[in-house]
GROMACS .gro file of C-alpha atoms in nm:
model
  341
    1MET     CA    1   7.704  13.719 -12.417
    2ASP     CA    2   7.538  13.774 -12.756
    3ASP     CA    3   7.565  13.413 -12.865
    4GLY     CA    4   7.388  13.288 -12.553
    5THR     CA    5   7.697  13.129 -12.394
    6ILE     CA    6   7.880  13.198 -12.072
    7ASN     CA    7   8.256  13.193 -12.038
    8ARG     CA    8   8.424  12.905 -11.863
    9SER     CA    9   8.553  13.100 -11.566
   10HIS     CA   10   8.202  13.231 -11.498
   11PHE     CA   11   8.072  12.878 -11.538
   12SER     CA   12   8.326  12.748 -11.285
   13GLU     CA   13   8.234  13.017 -11.032
   14LEU     CA   14   7.864  12.942 -11.060
   15VAL     CA   15   7.877  12.565 -11.066
   16ARG     CA   16   8.180  12.383 -10.931
   17TYR     CA   17   8.194  12.095 -11.174
   18SER     CA   18   8.538  11.934 -11.185
   19ARG     CA   19   8.699  11.877 -11.525
   20PRO     CA   20   8.752  11.499 -11.469
   21MET     CA   21   8.386  11.462 -11.369
   22MET     CA   22   8.271  11.649 -11.680
   23THR     CA   23   8.494  11.437 -11.904
   24VAL     CA   24   8.367  11.114 -11.754
   25ALA     CA   25   8.007  11.235 -11.782
   26GLY     CA   26   8.062  11.331 -12.146
   27THR     CA   27   8.213  10.991 -12.224
   28PHE     CA   28   7.923  10.806 -12.062
   29THR     CA   29   7.679  11.026 -12.252
   30VAL     CA   30   7.841  10.932 -12.585
   31ILE     CA   31   7.828  10.561 -12.495
   32ILE     CA   32   7.462  10.588 -12.392
   33MET     CA   33   7.388  10.779 -12.713
   34ILE     CA   34   7.541  10.509 -12.935
   35VAL     CA   35   7.378  10.220 -12.750
   36GLY     CA   36   7.044  10.403 -12.738
   37VAL     CA   37   7.041  10.485 -13.110
   38LEU     CA   38   7.132  10.129 -13.208
   39GLY     CA   39   6.898   9.961 -12.958
   40ASN     CA   40   6.593  10.173 -13.030
   41LEU     CA   41   6.651  10.170 -13.405
   42LEU     CA   42   6.682   9.792 -13.402
   43THR     CA   43   6.358   9.765 -13.207
   44LEU     CA   44   6.169   9.990 -13.447
   45VAL     CA   45   6.298   9.801 -13.751
   46ALA     CA   46   6.201   9.469 -13.592
   47LEU     CA   47   5.852   9.601 -13.518
   48LEU     CA   48   5.807   9.732 -13.872
   49ARG     CA   49   5.944   9.429 -14.055
   50HIS     CA   50   5.799   9.142 -13.851
   51SER     CA   51   5.421   9.139 -13.872
   52LYS     CA   52   5.384   8.866 -13.609
   53ILE     CA   53   5.487   9.102 -13.327
   54ARG     CA   54   5.277   9.402 -13.430
   55THR     CA   55   5.049   9.387 -13.128
   56VAL     CA   56   4.871   9.660 -12.932
   57ALA     CA   57   5.147   9.665 -12.672
   58ALA     CA   58   5.402   9.686 -12.954
   59ALA     CA   59   5.238  10.009 -13.076
   60PHE     CA   60   5.307  10.176 -12.741
   61ILE     CA   61   5.654  10.021 -12.731
   62ALA     CA   62   5.718  10.171 -13.076
   63SER     CA   63   5.611  10.513 -12.944
   64LEU     CA   64   5.848  10.468 -12.650
   65CYS     CA   65   6.136  10.361 -12.873
   66LEU     CA   66   6.077  10.644 -13.121
   67SER     CA   67   6.084  10.906 -12.845
   68ASP     CA   68   6.398  10.750 -12.697
   69LEU     CA   69   6.558  10.736 -13.042
   70LEU     CA   70   6.489  11.107 -13.099
   71PHE     CA   71   6.626  11.182 -12.754
   72CYS     CA   72   6.948  10.988 -12.820
   73PHE     CA   73   6.992  11.120 -13.174
   74LEU     CA   74   6.895  11.486 -13.128
   75VAL     CA   75   6.946  11.572 -12.760
   76LEU     CA   76   7.238  11.365 -12.632
   77PRO     CA   77   7.497  11.497 -12.883
   78PHE     CA   78   7.445  11.847 -12.741
   79SER     CA   79   7.454  11.712 -12.385
   80ALA     CA   80   7.786  11.540 -12.454
   81SER     CA   81   7.920  11.857 -12.616
   82GLN     CA   82   7.829  12.061 -12.311
   83PHE     CA   83   8.000  11.815 -12.077
   84PHE     CA   84   8.319  11.819 -12.283
   85HIS     CA   85   8.328  12.197 -12.338
   86GLY     CA   86   8.213  12.289 -11.990
   87THR     CA   87   7.948  12.526 -12.125
   88TRP     CA   88   7.690  12.577 -12.399
   89ILE     CA   89   7.849  12.677 -12.732
   90HIS     CA   90   7.559  12.637 -12.975
   91GLY     CA   91   7.379  12.971 -12.952
   92ASP     CA   92   7.043  13.103 -12.834
   93VAL     CA   93   6.811  12.929 -13.080
   94LEU     CA   94   6.933  12.578 -13.000
   95CYS     CA   95   6.942  12.674 -12.633
   96LYS     CA   96   6.564  12.698 -12.658
   97MET     CA   97   6.500  12.411 -12.899
   98ILE     CA   98   6.708  12.138 -12.733
   99PRO     CA   99   6.541  12.171 -12.389
  100THR     CA  100   6.203  12.166 -12.566
  101LEU     CA  101   6.298  11.840 -12.737
  102ARG     CA  102   6.443  11.703 -12.413
  103TYR     CA  103   6.135  11.765 -12.200
  104GLY     CA  104   5.898  11.664 -12.482
  105THR     CA  105   6.066  11.330 -12.557
  106ILE     CA  106   6.099  11.245 -12.188
  107GLY     CA  107   5.728  11.317 -12.147
  108VAL     CA  108   5.641  11.086 -12.437
  109SER     CA  109   5.860  10.812 -12.291
  110LEU     CA  110   5.705  10.834 -11.945
  111LEU     CA  111   5.348  10.841 -12.074
  112SER     CA  112   5.421  10.553 -12.312
  113ILE     CA  113   5.553  10.347 -12.020
  114ALA     CA  114   5.238  10.428 -11.821
  115SER     CA  115   5.023  10.335 -12.124
  116ILE     CA  116   5.198   9.999 -12.149
  117SER     CA  117   5.114   9.937 -11.782
  118ILE     CA  118   4.749  10.024 -11.841
  119ASN     CA  119   4.743   9.798 -12.148
  120ARG     CA  120   4.884   9.507 -11.948
  121TYR     CA  121   4.634   9.562 -11.668
  122ILE     CA  122   4.329   9.570 -11.895
  123LEU     CA  123   4.452   9.262 -12.081
  124ILE     CA  124   4.486   9.064 -11.756
  125ALA     CA  125   4.201   9.203 -11.544
  126TRP     CA  126   3.940   9.301 -11.806
  127PRO     CA  127   4.003   9.077 -12.108
  128GLN     CA  128   3.637   9.094 -12.212
  129CYS     CA  129   3.670   9.474 -12.266
  130TYR     CA  130   4.013   9.466 -12.430
  131ALA     CA  131   3.904   9.445 -12.794
  132LYS     CA  132   3.667   9.740 -12.754
  133ILE     CA  133   3.920   9.963 -12.580
  134TYR     CA  134   4.212   9.886 -12.813
  135THR     CA  135   4.086   9.910 -13.169
  136LYS     CA  136   4.333  10.023 -13.434
  137THR     CA  137   4.179  10.371 -13.454
  138LYS     CA  138   4.175  10.415 -13.076
  139VAL     CA  139   4.536  10.302 -13.037
  140ILE     CA  140   4.645  10.562 -13.295
  141LEU     CA  141   4.440  10.821 -13.104
  142TYR     CA  142   4.596  10.725 -12.770
  143ILE     CA  143   4.948  10.751 -12.904
  144SER     CA  144   4.873  11.080 -13.080
  145LEU     CA  145   4.738  11.224 -12.754
  146ILE     CA  146   5.057  11.118 -12.575
  147TRP     CA  147   5.273  11.314 -12.820
  148VAL     CA  148   5.040  11.616 -12.839
  149PHE     CA  149   5.009  11.638 -12.461
  150SER     CA  150   5.384  11.599 -12.397
  151TYR     CA  151   5.487  11.867 -12.644
  152GLY     CA  152   5.179  12.079 -12.574
  153LEU     CA  153   5.303  12.126 -12.218
  154GLN     CA  154   5.613  12.295 -12.363
  155VAL     CA  155   5.418  12.561 -12.557
  156PRO     CA  156   5.352  12.801 -12.265
  157THR     CA  157   5.723  12.798 -12.178
  158LEU     CA  158   5.818  12.857 -12.542
  159LEU     CA  159   5.585  13.159 -12.534
  160GLY     CA  160   5.741  13.280 -12.210
  161GLN     CA  161   5.417  13.240 -12.012
  162TRP     CA  162   5.524  12.962 -11.770
  163GLY     CA  163   5.896  13.005 -11.738
  164VAL     CA  164   6.131  13.057 -12.032
  165TYR     CA  165   6.386  12.841 -12.211
  166GLY     CA  166   6.741  12.965 -12.193
  167MET     CA  167   7.075  12.941 -12.018
  168ASP     CA  168   7.030  12.858 -11.653
  169GLU     CA  169   7.351  13.005 -11.513
  170ARG     CA  170   7.314  12.834 -11.175
  171LEU     CA  171   7.301  12.494 -11.345
  172GLY     CA  172   7.529  12.591 -11.632
  173THR     CA  173   7.302  12.441 -11.897
  174CYS     CA  174   7.010  12.530 -12.122
  175SER     CA  175   6.692  12.460 -11.929
  176ILE     CA  176   6.373  12.622 -11.798
  177LYS     CA  177   6.422  12.949 -11.609
  178PRO     CA  178   6.167  13.161 -11.420
  179ASP     CA  179   5.988  13.413 -11.639
  180ALA     CA  180   5.940  13.784 -11.564
  181ASN     CA  181   5.674  13.696 -11.306
  182GLY     CA  182   5.902  13.447 -11.134
  183SER     CA  183   5.700  13.141 -11.240
  184SER     CA  184   5.849  12.825 -11.389
  185SER     CA  185   5.709  12.497 -11.515
  186LYS     CA  186   6.016  12.293 -11.420
  187THR     CA  187   5.909  12.172 -11.076
  188ALA     CA  188   5.554  12.099 -11.192
  189LEU     CA  189   5.681  11.904 -11.494
  190PHE     CA  190   5.910  11.691 -11.280
  191ILE     CA  191   5.641  11.620 -11.021
  192ILE     CA  192   5.375  11.539 -11.281
  193GLY     CA  193   5.623  11.355 -11.502
  194PHE     CA  194   5.740  11.124 -11.224
  195ALA     CA  195   5.451  11.106 -10.975
  196LEU     CA  196   5.169  11.039 -11.220
  197PRO     CA  197   5.341  10.758 -11.416
  198SER     CA  198   5.464  10.608 -11.086
  199VAL     CA  199   5.112  10.589 -10.944
  200ILE     CA  200   4.978  10.440 -11.268
  201ILE     CA  201   5.256  10.179 -11.287
  202VAL     CA  202   5.224  10.079 -10.920
  203LEU     CA  203   4.845  10.045 -10.939
  204CYS     CA  204   4.845   9.856 -11.268
  205TYR     CA  205   5.117   9.606 -11.186
  206SER     CA  206   4.994   9.557 -10.830
  207ASN     CA  207   4.656   9.462 -10.970
  208ILE     CA  208   4.817   9.242 -11.236
  209PHE     CA  209   5.015   9.059 -10.971
  210TRP     CA  210   4.704   9.018 -10.756
  211VAL     CA  211   4.497   8.872 -11.041
  212VAL     CA  212   4.777   8.634 -11.141
  213ARG     CA  213   4.845   8.532 -10.781
  214GLN     CA  214   4.479   8.458 -10.714
  215SER     CA  215   4.460   8.248 -11.029
  216HIS     CA  216   4.776   8.062 -10.926
  217LYS     CA  217   4.629   7.991 -10.584
  218ARG     CA  218   4.320   7.836 -10.740
  219LEU     CA  219   4.537   7.628 -10.968
  220ALA     CA  220   4.771   7.526 -10.683
  221GLN     CA  221   4.479   7.382 -10.488
  222HIS     CA  222   4.424   7.132 -10.769
  223SER     CA  223   4.791   7.056 -10.837
  224SER     CA  224   5.057   6.877 -10.638
  225ASN     CA  225   5.337   7.045 -10.829
  226GLY     CA  226   5.401   7.323 -10.578
  227SER     CA  227   5.758   7.394 -10.691
  228LYS     CA  228   5.642   7.469 -11.045
  229PHE     CA  229   5.382   7.707 -10.906
  230LYS     CA  230   5.645   7.894 -10.701
  231ARG     CA  231   5.885   7.926 -10.995
  232SER     CA  232   5.612   8.062 -11.219
  233GLU     CA  233   5.500   8.315 -10.959
  234MET     CA  234   5.858   8.424 -10.895
  235LYS     CA  235   5.918   8.491 -11.265
  236ILE     CA  236   5.618   8.724 -11.280
  237THR     CA  237   5.723   8.893 -10.957
  238LYS     CA  238   6.074   8.954 -11.090
  239MET     CA  239   5.940   9.101 -11.412
  240VAL     CA  240   5.721   9.346 -11.221
  241LEU     CA  241   6.009   9.443 -10.993
  242VAL     CA  242   6.252   9.496 -11.280
  243ILE     CA  243   6.011   9.721 -11.466
  244PHE     CA  244   5.936   9.939 -11.166
  245ILE     CA  245   6.287   9.946 -11.018
  246CYS     CA  246   6.438  10.062 -11.348
  247PHE     CA  247   6.177  10.334 -11.371
  248VAL     CA  248   6.241  10.454 -11.015
  249VAL     CA  249   6.621  10.437 -11.040
  250CYS     CA  250   6.626  10.642 -11.360
  251TYR     CA  251   6.366  10.907 -11.278
  252LEU     CA  252   6.343  10.950 -10.900
  253PRO     CA  253   6.692  11.107 -10.850
  254ILE     CA  254   6.634  11.389 -11.101
  255THR     CA  255   6.296  11.463 -10.942
  256ILE     CA  256   6.444  11.488 -10.593
  257VAL     CA  257   6.746  11.691 -10.702
  258LYS     CA  258   6.543  11.941 -10.904
  259ILE     CA  259   6.300  11.998 -10.617
  260PHE     CA  260   6.541  12.013 -10.321
  261ASP     CA  261   6.857  12.157 -10.478
  262THR     CA  262   6.732  12.448 -10.686
  263ARG     CA  263   7.049  12.646 -10.609
  264VAL     CA  264   7.272  12.367 -10.743
  265GLU     CA  265   7.474  12.336 -10.425
  266HIS     CA  266   7.549  11.969 -10.499
  267ALA     CA  267   7.667  11.974 -10.860
  268PRO     CA  268   7.773  11.605 -10.883
  269LEU     CA  269   7.418  11.495 -10.793
  270HIS     CA  270   7.283  11.694 -11.089
  271VAL     CA  271   7.533  11.533 -11.326
  272LEU     CA  272   7.454  11.183 -11.198
  273SER     CA  273   7.079  11.248 -11.221
  274TYR     CA  274   7.111  11.361 -11.582
  275LEU     CA  275   7.314  11.052 -11.668
  276LEU     CA  276   7.044  10.828 -11.520
  277ILE     CA  277   6.781  11.004 -11.731
  278TYR     CA  278   7.002  10.949 -12.036
  279LEU     CA  279   7.048  10.584 -11.938
  280ALA     CA  280   6.671  10.532 -11.938
  281SER     CA  281   6.666  10.598 -12.313
  282CYS     CA  282   6.872  10.284 -12.381
  283VAL     CA  283   6.751  10.068 -12.091
  284ASN     CA  284   6.389  10.072 -12.208
  285PRO     CA  285   6.442   9.840 -12.509
  286VAL     CA  286   6.604   9.588 -12.274
  287VAL     CA  287   6.331   9.600 -12.009
  288TYR     CA  288   6.021   9.632 -12.225
  289VAL     CA  289   6.122   9.440 -12.535
  290THR     CA  290   6.399   9.184 -12.492
  291MET     CA  291   6.227   9.012 -12.199
  292ASN     CA  292   5.988   8.876 -12.462
  293LYS     CA  293   6.100   8.569 -12.659
  294GLN     CA  294   5.927   8.683 -12.977
  295TYR     CA  295   6.111   9.013 -12.974
  296ARG     CA  296   6.445   8.847 -12.909
  297TYR     CA  297   6.381   8.620 -13.206
  298ALA     CA  298   6.276   8.921 -13.417
  299TYR     CA  299   6.598   9.099 -13.318
  300LEU     CA  300   6.804   8.804 -13.433
  301GLU     CA  301   6.617   8.773 -13.761
  302THR     CA  302   6.645   9.149 -13.820
  303LEU     CA  303   7.020   9.141 -13.767
  304LYS     CA  304   7.036   8.850 -14.015
  305CYS     CA  305   6.825   9.059 -14.257
  306ASN     CA  306   6.562   8.785 -14.258
  307TYR     CA  307   6.223   8.959 -14.257
  308ASN     CA  308   5.999   8.676 -14.373
  309SER     CA  309   6.049   8.429 -14.089
  310ASN     CA  310   5.748   8.281 -13.915
  311LEU     CA  311   5.748   8.386 -13.551
  312ASP     CA  312   5.460   8.157 -13.466
  313SER     CA  313   5.708   7.880 -13.389
  314THR     CA  314   5.847   8.066 -13.089
  315THR     CA  315   5.579   8.207 -12.860
  316PRO     CA  316   5.244   8.250 -13.030
  317ALA     CA  317   5.023   8.548 -12.960
  318HIS     CA  318   4.700   8.488 -12.774
  319THR     CA  319   4.355   8.636 -12.785
  320PRO     CA  320   4.216   8.736 -12.444
  321THR     CA  321   3.947   8.523 -12.288
  322LYS     CA  322   3.786   8.528 -11.946
  323THR     CA  323   4.025   8.546 -11.652
  324HIS     CA  324   3.861   8.269 -11.451
  325GLY     CA  325   4.011   7.930 -11.514
  326MET     CA  326   4.326   8.049 -11.693
  327SER     CA  327   4.623   7.817 -11.715
  328VAL     CA  328   4.962   7.925 -11.577
  329ALA     CA  329   5.115   7.918 -11.925
  330TYR     CA  330   4.834   8.134 -12.060
  331LEU     CA  331   4.879   8.392 -11.784
  332LYS     CA  332   5.252   8.410 -11.846
  333ASN     CA  333   5.196   8.465 -12.217
  334MET     CA  334   4.931   8.730 -12.153
  335VAL     CA  335   5.173   8.937 -11.949
  336ASN     CA  336   5.405   8.956 -12.249
  337GLN     CA  337   5.161   8.926 -12.541
  338SER     CA  338   4.851   9.101 -12.672
  339PRO     CA  339   4.627   9.073 -12.977
  340LYS     CA  340   4.722   9.251 -13.295
  341VAL     CA  341   4.597   9.598 -13.370
   0.00000   0.00000   0.00000
């Protein structure tokens, strides 16, 4: 059709999505959109208004929240519309622009998550190098590279050189289709987008856990309070597991589905996978921000419109020192804190 849409009967023949499933998916998308916009916006305001939590890690968290906010605000309304209408009704131009925004913002989110993992690892394992690696100028450069790289990957597809953006009639949505030569960037983007951040996160947090565990063992040899040692270690273990499990749950299904069901023979799996990707945009503030006492306090003060409160009374930020001889409390704070930019 001239406006870039397909009629509903054609849509039903190509992809057997049931109307109740589409309605439920659309409703969940709207809920995720609202929660994601509010959660990410609140996080960004708290970061901007409370100087005490403007740390290096917070800069990457802000990048993550901004990408998720753009995803919720600009992409999810069209996703919800497509679920409710059963097809794309917004024309050719938006059919190219919305997938570009979708893949670009997801790329920024994934690379920001990986950057947070690297930041945590360097802070714990190489504290003596931290200040040199994370200067204000370098942090701005790192974040700029994340955005340029994520959206730069979309340029060849926009130019029709590595797949093309348009209506994928097998999937019934605007996405990346093979170009005239039969090539497409979709599979490569999903493999790189999931595999690379996964490897980085696993390596970084495995090493963090190892460093912390070794330090705890040294401390436990000189302390009779074994139960306190176990509780402290378990808290760090749970934090690492929550971060990685949420990442895997949200991004692994879409990777598997896109690779092994290119003909869309299992439509419900595609819908569920998209919903999990959408869910990641509002889960991130919970996992990466609200687990920190300072951020929770900043949230509360932001909601009360109190921007001049002193956050030092909650959990003070720390400056990295040598790893050997750390206290348990210091290690716990280092996992969640970092020096200011």
